[in-house]
């Protein structure tokens, strides 16, 4: 069944089946970078890598995004016919994690996220973070925010292998192992197509969260179970579920999504 953007019926249907919600961090929980380009960070990473490797593949040279450079640098390392030093990968992770630690100091809370989290806990739902950001900055943000103590577990990128960032489902699989729940009983809320791909690979339900109309439509075309432009439909669905007094039903099968 195909739903429209901001379809509260679709969201309610998902929440009645779910027992846990997996939030992406940057976007669904806060605006980490506030629209500021991360090209400077990518440039610093490339400069460090050049010192050790001498040359960079074209896709690495052309990348001007902090997460993109982590993944492309790792890909270059993995596909190299000769053995390369790992030092640039270690330095790249440190540089990007440092940027994220700085960014959380000014990160703005996503509108209505606290209200939503409080309602989800009341349902009750188990809540975790699954993110391509480093874990320590996320934990620091949660500790200093109004979400303190409400989202207890964070599954960020593997600092040893950036190739496991979403769309690879690694962080989602780690979250599912922690929750000890069937993947079909979990909903991932994410703002990127990489989040959707990770959710599909792991077998979880997916709610897209974006104000970009073209991305929202693409998410639906690619199989998102629901897409919202704000948390208003999710909050309403939570309140409807609480009013109904129901508990989680059977997980949705792939055939009924």
mmCIF file with all atom_site columns, C-alpha atoms in Angstrom, residues 66-145:
data_model
loop_
_atom_site.group_PDB
_atom_site.id
_atom_site.type_symbol
_atom_site.label_atom_id
_atom_site.label_alt_id
_atom_site.label_comp_id
_atom_site.label_asym_id
_atom_site.label_entity_id
_atom_site.label_seq_id
_atom_site.pdbx_PDB_ins_code
_atom_site.Cartn_x
_atom_site.Cartn_y
_atom_site.Cartn_z
_atom_site.occupancy
_atom_site.B_iso_or_equiv
_atom_site.pdbx_formal_charge
_atom_site.auth_seq_id
_atom_site.auth_comp_id
_atom_site.auth_asym_id
_atom_site.auth_atom_id
_atom_site.pdbx_PDB_model_num
ATOM 1  C CA . UNK A 1 66  ? 32.928 15.220 6.044  1.00 0.00 ? 66  UNK A CA 1
ATOM 2  C CA . UNK A 1 67  ? 31.067 11.897 6.078  1.00 0.00 ? 67  UNK A CA 1
ATOM 3  C CA . UNK A 1 68  ? 31.540 11.403 2.364  1.00 0.00 ? 68  UNK A CA 1
ATOM 4  C CA . UNK A 1 69  ? 35.306 11.781 2.709  1.00 0.00 ? 69  UNK A CA 1
ATOM 5  C CA . UNK A 1 70  ? 35.420 9.170  5.477  1.00 0.00 ? 70  UNK A CA 1
ATOM 6  C CA . UNK A 1 71  ? 33.623 6.633  3.309  1.00 0.00 ? 71  UNK A CA 1
ATOM 7  C CA . UNK A 1 72  ? 35.551 7.392  0.115  1.00 0.00 ? 72  UNK A CA 1
ATOM 8  C CA . UNK A 1 73  ? 38.892 7.309  1.868  1.00 0.00 ? 73  UNK A CA 1
ATOM 9  C CA . UNK A 1 74  ? 38.012 3.915  3.317  1.00 0.00 ? 74  UNK A CA 1
ATOM 10 C CA . UNK A 1 75  ? 36.886 2.684  -0.105 1.00 0.00 ? 75  UNK A CA 1
ATOM 11 C CA . UNK A 1 76  ? 40.183 3.844  -1.611 1.00 0.00 ? 76  UNK A CA 1
ATOM 12 C CA . UNK A 1 77  ? 42.061 1.971  1.112  1.00 0.00 ? 77  UNK A CA 1
ATOM 13 C CA . UNK A 1 78  ? 40.047 -1.206 0.556  1.00 0.00 ? 78  UNK A CA 1
ATOM 14 C CA . UNK A 1 79  ? 40.378 -1.260 -3.222 1.00 0.00 ? 79  UNK A CA 1
ATOM 15 C CA . UNK A 1 80  ? 44.063 -0.372 -3.360 1.00 0.00 ? 80  UNK A CA 1
ATOM 16 C CA . UNK A 1 81  ? 46.135 -3.110 -5.057 1.00 0.00 ? 81  UNK A CA 1
ATOM 17 C CA . UNK A 1 82  ? 49.035 -2.285 -2.768 1.00 0.00 ? 82  UNK A CA 1
ATOM 18 C CA . UNK A 1 83  ? 49.076 -2.215 1.018  1.00 0.00 ? 83  UNK A CA 1
ATOM 19 C CA . UNK A 1 84  ? 48.585 1.319  2.319  1.00 0.00 ? 84  UNK A CA 1
ATOM 20 C CA . UNK A 1 85  ? 49.208 2.746  5.770  1.00 0.00 ? 85  UNK A CA 1
ATOM 21 C CA . UNK A 1 86  ? 46.086 3.008  7.939  1.00 0.00 ? 86  UNK A CA 1
ATOM 22 C CA . UNK A 1 87  ? 47.241 6.261  9.502  1.00 0.00 ? 87  UNK A CA 1
ATOM 23 C CA . UNK A 1 88  ? 45.133 8.515  7.193  1.00 0.00 ? 88  UNK A CA 1
ATOM 24 C CA . UNK A 1 89  ? 42.013 6.587  8.196  1.00 0.00 ? 89  UNK A CA 1
ATOM 25 C CA . UNK A 1 90  ? 42.766 7.090  11.886 1.00 0.00 ? 90  UNK A CA 1
ATOM 26 C CA . UNK A 1 91  ? 43.465 10.794 11.396 1.00 0.00 ? 91  UNK A CA 1
ATOM 27 C CA . UNK A 1 92  ? 40.336 11.245 9.286  1.00 0.00 ? 92  UNK A CA 1
ATOM 28 C CA . UNK A 1 93  ? 38.149 9.769  12.020 1.00 0.00 ? 93  UNK A CA 1
ATOM 29 C CA . UNK A 1 94  ? 39.751 12.032 14.626 1.00 0.00 ? 94  UNK A CA 1
ATOM 30 C CA . UNK A 1 95  ? 39.280 15.144 12.482 1.00 0.00 ? 95  UNK A CA 1
ATOM 31 C CA . UNK A 1 96  ? 35.611 14.449 11.741 1.00 0.00 ? 96  UNK A CA 1
ATOM 32 C CA . UNK A 1 97  ? 34.825 13.446 15.340 1.00 0.00 ? 97  UNK A CA 1
ATOM 33 C CA . UNK A 1 98  ? 36.466 16.670 16.532 1.00 0.00 ? 98  UNK A CA 1
ATOM 34 C CA . UNK A 1 99  ? 34.245 18.655 14.189 1.00 0.00 ? 99  UNK A CA 1
ATOM 35 C CA . UNK A 1 100 ? 31.172 16.861 15.544 1.00 0.00 ? 100 UNK A CA 1
ATOM 36 C CA . UNK A 1 101 ? 32.180 17.565 19.148 1.00 0.00 ? 101 UNK A CA 1
ATOM 37 C CA . UNK A 1 102 ? 32.428 21.246 18.276 1.00 0.00 ? 102 UNK A CA 1
ATOM 38 C CA . UNK A 1 103 ? 29.150 21.267 16.358 1.00 0.00 ? 103 UNK A CA 1
ATOM 39 C CA . UNK A 1 104 ? 27.035 19.915 19.206 1.00 0.00 ? 104 UNK A CA 1
ATOM 40 C CA . UNK A 1 105 ? 27.765 23.057 21.234 1.00 0.00 ? 105 UNK A CA 1
ATOM 41 C CA . UNK A 1 106 ? 25.548 25.058 18.868 1.00 0.00 ? 106 UNK A CA 1
ATOM 42 C CA . UNK A 1 107 ? 23.285 22.293 17.516 1.00 0.00 ? 107 UNK A CA 1
ATOM 43 C CA . UNK A 1 108 ? 19.609 23.256 17.536 1.00 0.00 ? 108 UNK A CA 1
ATOM 44 C CA . UNK A 1 109 ? 17.035 20.810 18.827 1.00 0.00 ? 109 UNK A CA 1
ATOM 45 C CA . UNK A 1 110 ? 14.629 19.498 16.177 1.00 0.00 ? 110 UNK A CA 1
ATOM 46 C CA . UNK A 1 111 ? 11.173 21.013 16.747 1.00 0.00 ? 111 UNK A CA 1
ATOM 47 C CA . UNK A 1 112 ? 8.847  18.813 18.842 1.00 0.00 ? 112 UNK A CA 1
ATOM 48 C CA . UNK A 1 113 ? 11.430 16.070 19.387 1.00 0.00 ? 113 UNK A CA 1
ATOM 49 C CA . UNK A 1 114 ? 11.100 16.251 23.194 1.00 0.00 ? 114 UNK A CA 1
ATOM 50 C CA . UNK A 1 115 ? 7.299  16.040 23.014 1.00 0.00 ? 115 UNK A CA 1
ATOM 51 C CA . UNK A 1 116 ? 7.541  13.082 20.673 1.00 0.00 ? 116 UNK A CA 1
ATOM 52 C CA . UNK A 1 117 ? 10.086 11.250 22.802 1.00 0.00 ? 117 UNK A CA 1
ATOM 53 C CA . UNK A 1 118 ? 7.994  11.755 25.937 1.00 0.00 ? 118 UNK A CA 1
ATOM 54 C CA . UNK A 1 119 ? 4.922  10.337 24.188 1.00 0.00 ? 119 UNK A CA 1
ATOM 55 C CA . UNK A 1 120 ? 6.828  7.381  22.785 1.00 0.00 ? 120 UNK A CA 1
ATOM 56 C CA . UNK A 1 121 ? 8.114  6.537  26.252 1.00 0.00 ? 121 UNK A CA 1
ATOM 57 C CA . UNK A 1 122 ? 4.559  6.726  27.569 1.00 0.00 ? 122 UNK A CA 1
ATOM 58 C CA . UNK A 1 123 ? 3.292  4.265  24.912 1.00 0.00 ? 123 UNK A CA 1
ATOM 59 C CA . UNK A 1 124 ? 5.774  2.651  25.923 1.00 0.00 ? 124 UNK A CA 1
ATOM 60 C CA . UNK A 1 125 ? 8.480  2.362  23.261 1.00 0.00 ? 125 UNK A CA 1
ATOM 61 C CA . UNK A 1 126 ? 12.173 1.624  23.622 1.00 0.00 ? 126 UNK A CA 1
ATOM 62 C CA . UNK A 1 127 ? 14.295 4.354  22.056 1.00 0.00 ? 127 UNK A CA 1
ATOM 63 C CA . UNK A 1 128 ? 17.828 4.310  20.655 1.00 0.00 ? 128 UNK A CA 1
ATOM 64 C CA . UNK A 1 129 ? 19.999 6.358  18.299 1.00 0.00 ? 129 UNK A CA 1
ATOM 65 C CA . UNK A 1 130 ? 21.476 4.876  15.101 1.00 0.00 ? 130 UNK A CA 1
ATOM 66 C CA . UNK A 1 131 ? 23.803 7.347  13.427 1.00 0.00 ? 131 UNK A CA 1
ATOM 67 C CA . UNK A 1 132 ? 26.725 7.951  11.095 1.00 0.00 ? 132 UNK A CA 1
ATOM 68 C CA . UNK A 1 133 ? 28.043 10.416 13.654 1.00 0.00 ? 133 UNK A CA 1
ATOM 69 C CA . UNK A 1 134 ? 30.566 9.462  16.330 1.00 0.00 ? 134 UNK A CA 1
ATOM 70 C CA . UNK A 1 135 ? 29.011 8.112  19.521 1.00 0.00 ? 135 UNK A CA 1
ATOM 71 C CA . UNK A 1 136 ? 30.730 10.355 22.068 1.00 0.00 ? 136 UNK A CA 1
ATOM 72 C CA . UNK A 1 137 ? 29.439 13.687 20.664 1.00 0.00 ? 137 UNK A CA 1
ATOM 73 C CA . UNK A 1 138 ? 25.917 12.242 20.472 1.00 0.00 ? 138 UNK A CA 1
ATOM 74 C CA . UNK A 1 139 ? 26.027 11.148 24.103 1.00 0.00 ? 139 UNK A CA 1
ATOM 75 C CA . UNK A 1 140 ? 27.339 14.561 25.102 1.00 0.00 ? 140 UNK A CA 1
ATOM 76 C CA . UNK A 1 141 ? 24.496 16.276 23.247 1.00 0.00 ? 141 UNK A CA 1
ATOM 77 C CA . UNK A 1 142 ? 21.862 14.038 24.849 1.00 0.00 ? 142 UNK A CA 1
ATOM 78 C CA . UNK A 1 143 ? 23.321 14.631 28.316 1.00 0.00 ? 143 UNK A CA 1
ATOM 79 C CA . UNK A 1 144 ? 23.125 18.422 27.993 1.00 0.00 ? 144 UNK A CA 1
ATOM 80 C CA . UNK A 1 145 ? 19.723 18.498 26.263 1.00 0.00 ? 145 UNK A CA 1
#
